[in-house]
Each structure stands twice: as C-alpha cells, then as structure tokens.
Coordinates of C-alpha atoms in Angstrom, one line a residue:
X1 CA 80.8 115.7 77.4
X2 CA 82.1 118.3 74.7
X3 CA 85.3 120.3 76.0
X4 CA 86.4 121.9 72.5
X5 CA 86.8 125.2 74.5
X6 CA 89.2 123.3 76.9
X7 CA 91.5 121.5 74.1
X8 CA 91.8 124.8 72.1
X9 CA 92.7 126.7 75.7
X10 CA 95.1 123.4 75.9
X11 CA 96.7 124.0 72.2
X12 CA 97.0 127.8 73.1
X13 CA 99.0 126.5 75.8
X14 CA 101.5 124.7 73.9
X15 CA 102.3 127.3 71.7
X16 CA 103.5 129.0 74.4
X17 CA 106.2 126.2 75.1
X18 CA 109.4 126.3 73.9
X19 CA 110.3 122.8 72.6
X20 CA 114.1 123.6 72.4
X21 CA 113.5 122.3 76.2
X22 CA 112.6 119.2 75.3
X23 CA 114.4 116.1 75.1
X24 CA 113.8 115.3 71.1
X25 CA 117.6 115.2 70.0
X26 CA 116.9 117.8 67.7
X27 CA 117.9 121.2 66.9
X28 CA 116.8 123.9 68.7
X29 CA 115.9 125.3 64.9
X30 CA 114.5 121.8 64.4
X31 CA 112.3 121.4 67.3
X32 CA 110.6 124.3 67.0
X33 CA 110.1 124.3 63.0
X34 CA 108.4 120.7 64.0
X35 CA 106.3 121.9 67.0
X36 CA 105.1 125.2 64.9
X37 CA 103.8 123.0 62.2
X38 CA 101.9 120.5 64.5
X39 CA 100.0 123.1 66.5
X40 CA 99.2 125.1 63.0
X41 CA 97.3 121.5 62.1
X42 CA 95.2 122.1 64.8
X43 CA 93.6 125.3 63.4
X44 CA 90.1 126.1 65.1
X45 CA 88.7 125.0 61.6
X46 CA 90.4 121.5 61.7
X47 CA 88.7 121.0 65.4
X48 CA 85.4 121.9 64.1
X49 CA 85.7 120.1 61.2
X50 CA 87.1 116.9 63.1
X51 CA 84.0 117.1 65.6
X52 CA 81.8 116.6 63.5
X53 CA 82.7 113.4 62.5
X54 CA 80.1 110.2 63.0
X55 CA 80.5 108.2 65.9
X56 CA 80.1 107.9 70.3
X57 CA 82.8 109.4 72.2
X58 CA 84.7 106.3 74.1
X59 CA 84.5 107.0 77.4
X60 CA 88.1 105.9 78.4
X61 CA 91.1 105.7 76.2
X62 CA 95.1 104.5 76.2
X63 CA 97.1 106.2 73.6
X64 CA 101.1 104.4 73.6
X65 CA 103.8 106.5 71.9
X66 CA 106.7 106.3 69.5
X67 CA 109.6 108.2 70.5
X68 CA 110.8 109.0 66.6
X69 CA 108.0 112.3 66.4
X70 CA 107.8 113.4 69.5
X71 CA 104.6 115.9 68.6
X72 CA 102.6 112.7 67.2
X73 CA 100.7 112.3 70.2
X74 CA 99.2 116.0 69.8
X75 CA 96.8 115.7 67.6
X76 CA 95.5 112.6 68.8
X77 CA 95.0 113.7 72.3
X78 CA 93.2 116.7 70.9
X79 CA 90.5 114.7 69.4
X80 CA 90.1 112.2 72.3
X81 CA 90.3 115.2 74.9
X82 CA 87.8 117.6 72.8
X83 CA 85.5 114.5 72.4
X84 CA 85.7 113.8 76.4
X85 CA 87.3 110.9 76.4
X86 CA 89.4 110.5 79.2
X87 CA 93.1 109.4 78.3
X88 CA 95.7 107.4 79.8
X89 CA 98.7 108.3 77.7
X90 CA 102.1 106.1 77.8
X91 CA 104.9 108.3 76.7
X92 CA 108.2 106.9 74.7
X93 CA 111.3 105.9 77.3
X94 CA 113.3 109.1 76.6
X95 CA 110.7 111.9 75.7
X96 CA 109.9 112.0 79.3
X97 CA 110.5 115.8 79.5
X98 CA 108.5 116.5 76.0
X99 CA 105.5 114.1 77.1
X100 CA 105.6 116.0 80.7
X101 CA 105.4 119.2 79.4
X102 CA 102.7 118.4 77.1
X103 CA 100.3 116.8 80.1
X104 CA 100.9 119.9 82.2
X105 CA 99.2 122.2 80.0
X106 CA 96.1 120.3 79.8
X107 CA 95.5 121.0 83.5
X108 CA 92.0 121.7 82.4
X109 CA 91.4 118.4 80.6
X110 CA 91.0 114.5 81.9
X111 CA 95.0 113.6 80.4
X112 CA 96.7 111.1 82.7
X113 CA 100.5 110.7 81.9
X114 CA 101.7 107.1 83.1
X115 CA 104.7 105.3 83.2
X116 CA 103.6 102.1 84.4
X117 CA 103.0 99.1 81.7
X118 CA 99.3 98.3 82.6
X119 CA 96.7 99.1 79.8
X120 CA 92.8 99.8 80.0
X121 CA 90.3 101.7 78.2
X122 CA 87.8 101.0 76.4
X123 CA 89.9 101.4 73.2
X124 CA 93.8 101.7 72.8
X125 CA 96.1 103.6 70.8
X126 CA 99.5 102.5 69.9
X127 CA 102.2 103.5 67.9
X128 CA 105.7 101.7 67.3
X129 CA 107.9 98.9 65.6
X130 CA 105.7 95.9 64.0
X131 CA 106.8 93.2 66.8
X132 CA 105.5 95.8 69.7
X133 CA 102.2 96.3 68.0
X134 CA 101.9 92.7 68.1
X135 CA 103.3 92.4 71.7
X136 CA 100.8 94.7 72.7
X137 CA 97.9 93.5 71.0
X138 CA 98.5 89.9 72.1
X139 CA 98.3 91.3 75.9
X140 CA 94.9 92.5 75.7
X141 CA 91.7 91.2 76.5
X142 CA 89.6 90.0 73.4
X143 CA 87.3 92.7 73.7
X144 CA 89.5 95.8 73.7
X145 CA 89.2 98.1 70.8
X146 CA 92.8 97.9 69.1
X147 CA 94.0 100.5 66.9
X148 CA 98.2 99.7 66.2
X149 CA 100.4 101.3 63.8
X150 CA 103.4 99.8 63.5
X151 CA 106.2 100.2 61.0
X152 CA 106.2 102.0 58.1
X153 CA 107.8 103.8 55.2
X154 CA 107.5 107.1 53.0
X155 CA 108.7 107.7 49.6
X156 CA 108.2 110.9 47.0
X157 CA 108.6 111.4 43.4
X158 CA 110.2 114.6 42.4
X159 CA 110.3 117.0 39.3
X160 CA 111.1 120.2 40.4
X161 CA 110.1 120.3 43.9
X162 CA 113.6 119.7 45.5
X163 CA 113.6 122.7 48.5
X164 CA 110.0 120.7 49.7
X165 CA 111.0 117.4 49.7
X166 CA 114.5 118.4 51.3
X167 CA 112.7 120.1 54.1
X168 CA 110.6 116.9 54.8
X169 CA 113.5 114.9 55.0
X170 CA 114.6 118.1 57.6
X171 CA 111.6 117.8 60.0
X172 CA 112.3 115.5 62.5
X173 CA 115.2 114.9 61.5
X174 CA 114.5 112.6 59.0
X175 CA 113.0 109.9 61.5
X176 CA 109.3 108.8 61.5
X177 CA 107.1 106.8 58.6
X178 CA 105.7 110.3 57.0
X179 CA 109.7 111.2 56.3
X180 CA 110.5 110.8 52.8
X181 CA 113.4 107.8 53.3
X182 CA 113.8 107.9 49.3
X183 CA 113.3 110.0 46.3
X184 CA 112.6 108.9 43.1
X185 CA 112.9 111.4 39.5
X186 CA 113.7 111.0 36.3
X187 CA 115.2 114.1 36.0
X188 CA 118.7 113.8 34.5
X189 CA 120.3 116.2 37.5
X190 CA 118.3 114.7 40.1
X191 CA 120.9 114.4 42.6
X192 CA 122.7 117.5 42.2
X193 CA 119.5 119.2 42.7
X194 CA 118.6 117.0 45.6
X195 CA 122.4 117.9 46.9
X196 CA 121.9 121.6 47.3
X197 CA 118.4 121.4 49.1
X198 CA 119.7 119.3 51.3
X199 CA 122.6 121.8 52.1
X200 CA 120.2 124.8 52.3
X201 CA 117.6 122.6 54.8
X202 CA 120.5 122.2 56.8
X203 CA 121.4 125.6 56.8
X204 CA 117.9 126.8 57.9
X205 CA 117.5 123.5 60.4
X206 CA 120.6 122.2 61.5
X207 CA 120.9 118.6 62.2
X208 CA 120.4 117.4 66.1
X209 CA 121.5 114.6 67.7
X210 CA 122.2 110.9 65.3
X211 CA 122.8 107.7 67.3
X212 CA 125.6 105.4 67.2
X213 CA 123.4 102.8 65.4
X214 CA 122.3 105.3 62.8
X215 CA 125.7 106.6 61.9
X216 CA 126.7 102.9 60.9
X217 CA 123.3 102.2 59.1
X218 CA 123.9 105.8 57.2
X219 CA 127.9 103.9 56.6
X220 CA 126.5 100.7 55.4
X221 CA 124.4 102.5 53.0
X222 CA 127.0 104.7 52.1
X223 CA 129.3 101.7 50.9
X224 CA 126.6 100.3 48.5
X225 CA 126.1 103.7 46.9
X226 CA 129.7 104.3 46.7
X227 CA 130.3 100.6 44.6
X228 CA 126.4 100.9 42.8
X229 CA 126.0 104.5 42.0
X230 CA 127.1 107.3 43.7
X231 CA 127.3 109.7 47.4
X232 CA 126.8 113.3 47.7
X233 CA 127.1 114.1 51.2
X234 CA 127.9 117.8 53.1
X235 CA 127.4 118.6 56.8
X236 CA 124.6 116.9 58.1
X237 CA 123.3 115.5 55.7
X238 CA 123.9 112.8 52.6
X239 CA 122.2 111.4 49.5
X240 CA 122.6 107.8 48.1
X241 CA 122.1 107.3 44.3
X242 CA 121.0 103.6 44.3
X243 CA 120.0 101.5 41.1
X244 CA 116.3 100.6 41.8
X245 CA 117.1 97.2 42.7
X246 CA 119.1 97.6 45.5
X247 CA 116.8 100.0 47.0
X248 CA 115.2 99.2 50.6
X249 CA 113.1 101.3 52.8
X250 CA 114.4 103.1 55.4
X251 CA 114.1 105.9 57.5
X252 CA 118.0 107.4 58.1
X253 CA 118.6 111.1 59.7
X254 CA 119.2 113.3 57.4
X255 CA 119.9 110.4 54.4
X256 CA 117.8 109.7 51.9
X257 CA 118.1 107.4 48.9
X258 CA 117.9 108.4 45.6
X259 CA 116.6 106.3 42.4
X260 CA 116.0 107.4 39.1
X261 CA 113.0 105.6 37.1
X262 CA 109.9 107.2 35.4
X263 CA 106.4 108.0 37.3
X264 CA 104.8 104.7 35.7
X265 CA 107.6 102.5 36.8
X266 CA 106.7 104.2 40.9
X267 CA 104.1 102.2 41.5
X268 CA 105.6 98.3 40.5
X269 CA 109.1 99.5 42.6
X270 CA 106.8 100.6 45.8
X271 CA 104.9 97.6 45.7
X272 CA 108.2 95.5 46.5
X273 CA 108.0 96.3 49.5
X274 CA 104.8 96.6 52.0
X275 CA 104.1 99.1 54.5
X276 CA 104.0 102.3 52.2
X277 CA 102.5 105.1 54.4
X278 CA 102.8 108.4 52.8
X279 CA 103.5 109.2 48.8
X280 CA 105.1 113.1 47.8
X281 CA 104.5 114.3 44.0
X282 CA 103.2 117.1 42.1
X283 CA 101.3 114.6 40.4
X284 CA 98.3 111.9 41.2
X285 CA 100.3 108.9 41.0
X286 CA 98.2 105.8 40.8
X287 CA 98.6 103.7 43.5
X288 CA 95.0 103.5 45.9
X289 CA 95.0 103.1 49.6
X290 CA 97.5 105.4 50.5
X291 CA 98.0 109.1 51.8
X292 CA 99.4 111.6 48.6
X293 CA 100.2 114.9 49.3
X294 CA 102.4 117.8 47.8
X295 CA 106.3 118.2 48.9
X296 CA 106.6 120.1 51.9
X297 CA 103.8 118.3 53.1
X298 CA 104.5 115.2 54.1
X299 CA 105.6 115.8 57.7
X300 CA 103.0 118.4 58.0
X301 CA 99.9 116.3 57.8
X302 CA 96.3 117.8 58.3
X303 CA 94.0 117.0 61.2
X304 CA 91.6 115.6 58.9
X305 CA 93.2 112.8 56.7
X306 CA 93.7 109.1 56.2
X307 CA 96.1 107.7 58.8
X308 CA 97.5 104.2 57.1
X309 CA 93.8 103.5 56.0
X310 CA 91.4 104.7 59.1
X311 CA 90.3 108.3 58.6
X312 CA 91.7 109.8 62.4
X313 CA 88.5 112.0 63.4
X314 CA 86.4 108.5 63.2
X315 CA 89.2 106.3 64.5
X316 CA 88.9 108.5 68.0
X317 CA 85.1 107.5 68.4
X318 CA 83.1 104.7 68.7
X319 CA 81.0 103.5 65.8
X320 CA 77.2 104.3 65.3
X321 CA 75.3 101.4 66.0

C-alpha cells in the first residue's frame, strides 16, 4: 500500500513542532537549527526520488534508536511509512518526549511507539554502540532481516572552509558518527582559523547540555594537547592541536581534534582506525567506500545517499527476487 500523501501530511506535521520542547539537551537555537535541516531532507523531490527505488515493501518493520541525534529516526520512518510498512519503533531511554511527539503526528500512518524490549518484523533496524548491535543481533531468530549500525566516526579535511566545518561540529552538538570529531589541514593557521569558527558557531548555536562523563573525556584530551601540541578553547567550545600519532577518534561536544598533515597523507592516518563513516573536503579525496560530502554538509545528509555502505531508499525494502 503506497501512503506518500500520508508521510508528506506527517512531515508537514513536524514542522509545525517546536523541538526546543523536546528532551535533546540542546539549545533551544540548537534543536531547532537540527530539526530544520532534517525535515528540509525530506523535500517532496527526495520522497519521489526515494520511491522509486527497486525492491518489495516489507510488510512489518522494528526500527531501534540511538539517543546521540535525536531526528535520525525521521527519515527512516519516512521511507518505511511512505512504502507501507508498518513500524514498530523503539525509542532511546531519555528522548521519550522527542520520540512521543514524533509518533503523534503520524496519527494517519501505521507508527507504533514501544517501550517494551521484544522485537519482530520482518526486518529490523538498529542503531547504537558496537556491543548493542551485537546484543541485538544475537537475540534474533536466524531468519530476521538485520540491518545494525553501530559505532562510528567522522573526520574532514579543511582549506578554507572553516565556518562549515565549525557548524557541523555545532549541530547536535557535536555528538553522532556524521559529526566531524577531527579536522585535518595543512594550512599553517589552521587552528586559529578553526578557533574563531568555533566561537562564531557558538554564538549563532549555543552549546546545550554536556554530561559529567564528557566534561572529563573533553579534560583528558585537553591534557595530551596541552603536553603534545596545543588548546584553544572559549565558551562552549575547544580545539585540540594533536601530532597525528596521538590522534584517536572521537565524538566530544563541542571538541574537536586538530592535526595538520597533507591531503595524500589523509587516507594512510584514516585507515588507522576502522569505522570511518563520513569524510568533509572541498576536494575528492581518495579513499572508496565511504560517504564525501562538502563542509556544512556533513550533519545535513540527503535522503538519497549511502548510509555506512547500503544505499537507505533500497535498505527500507525487500529485494527483487
């Protein structure tokens, strides 16, 4: 059953919500730059385009959430719904009020919120750290469809481009494997230039809400900088200047590490570490298999891409036989 009309009517819907309601920890400013961006991805154009990819609708469908982007689920749901799947969906323990607000606005469409931990559907969804992926998948029966995405990381290479990058590292505060946890340039002022974005990002999206655990990760990281390069930090936010060997992924609010080294020295340093999601440069860097895209982009991903290697309008249906 097609219901396109219904899951546009249900993204009209959303607009209308104001997520500074919600329970994301972020900024008022914050919450709604994210929200905006997500329901512009879902352009009548991106639906028709994303319908017409090959496959069966799945008749039933579980879709588990992450709680680091709380508009994730969105575009997902979208396809499943539009397709006529009907979805079980598994919100994140402490985006009830997001996850509730989202469900009520698809009164027209077959979108079950649950809380419970049972799962069924002809295929599942899941999103979160590596060992729940694995927790899940090793509950399910052997013929469940399993599509899991567990932990990842984002980097960019920058030349000029230092406004963009700053507001990716903005959205969302920073959190979630599209954010861009560290930089790399070659340009000699690098992290002065890096410095100001980051104070003008803050400026137009304040910082929300940055857990206990995260302030002394953000410390830690701090104290290498300070003894192997160097810390540039205002309100809100900070950058770490790292040599490229003591650089390790991860996703900090509002921190991001910074390592100098030429484009043809990206690809060797990246592949130190698996689990590369997302890459932001002005230029085609060569390293296959994963998502590129443009500074400013990263946390704004279209409809119609590549998600960690399964292209998202054929991942919501079932193959042709």
């Amino acid at each position: 059953m097609n219901r396109w009309r219904e899951a546009r009517q249900w993204r009209d819907r959303l607009r209308n919500l104001d997520p500074s309601a919600f329970d994301t920890g972020l900024s008022p400013a914050g919450a709604g730059a994210a929200w905006n961006a997500a329901l512009e991805a879902l352009s009548d154009e991106a639906l028709e385009r994303a319908a017409e990819a090959p496959g069966v609708p799945w008749s039933s469908a579980t879709f588990i959430a992450a709680r680091t982007v709380f508009t994730a689920p969105i575009e997902w749901l979208a396809l499943l719904l539009g397709h006529g799947t009907a979805v079980r969906w598994k919100s994140a323990a402490g985006a009830r009020v997001s996850a509730q607000a989202i469900a009520a606005a698809a009164e027209d469409l077959p979108l079950t919120l649950q809380q419970d931990r049972s799962l069924s559907g002809e295929v599942i969804f899941a999103m979160g750290s590596d060992p729940t992926i694995a927790e899940i998948q090793a509950s399910l029966p052997a013929n469940t469809t399993f599509f899991g995405f567990g932990s990842r990381y984002s980097a960019a290479w920058i030349e000029g481009a230092w406004d963009a990058i700053a507001e990716d590292a903005a959205f969302y505060d920073g959190r979630g494997c599209f954010s861009p946890g560290v930089v790399f340039s070659s340009a000699p002022d690098a992290a002065e230039q890096l410095a100001a974005a980051m104070t003008s990002a803050q400026n137009r999206l304040p910082v929300g809400e940055i857990s206990d655990a995260e302030h002394a990760a953000i410390r830690a990281r701090r104290a290498l900088a300070k003894v192997t390069g160097k810390v540039f930090e205002g309100e809100g936010w900070s950058v770490h200047q790292l040599p490229a060997e003591r650089w390790t992924p991860a996703a900090l609010p509002r921190s991001i590490a910074l390592v100098s080294c030429a484009p043809d020295e990206l690809p060797q340093l990246l592949r130190r570490f698996p689990g590369l999601s997302t890459l932001g440069t002005e230029r085609t860097i060569a390293f296959a298999g994963i998502r590129q895209c443009l500074p400013g982009q990263m946390q704004k991903p279209a409809v119609n891409r590549v998600h960690d290697g399964i292209f998202l309008p054929a991942a919501v249906l079932r193959p042709n036989k």
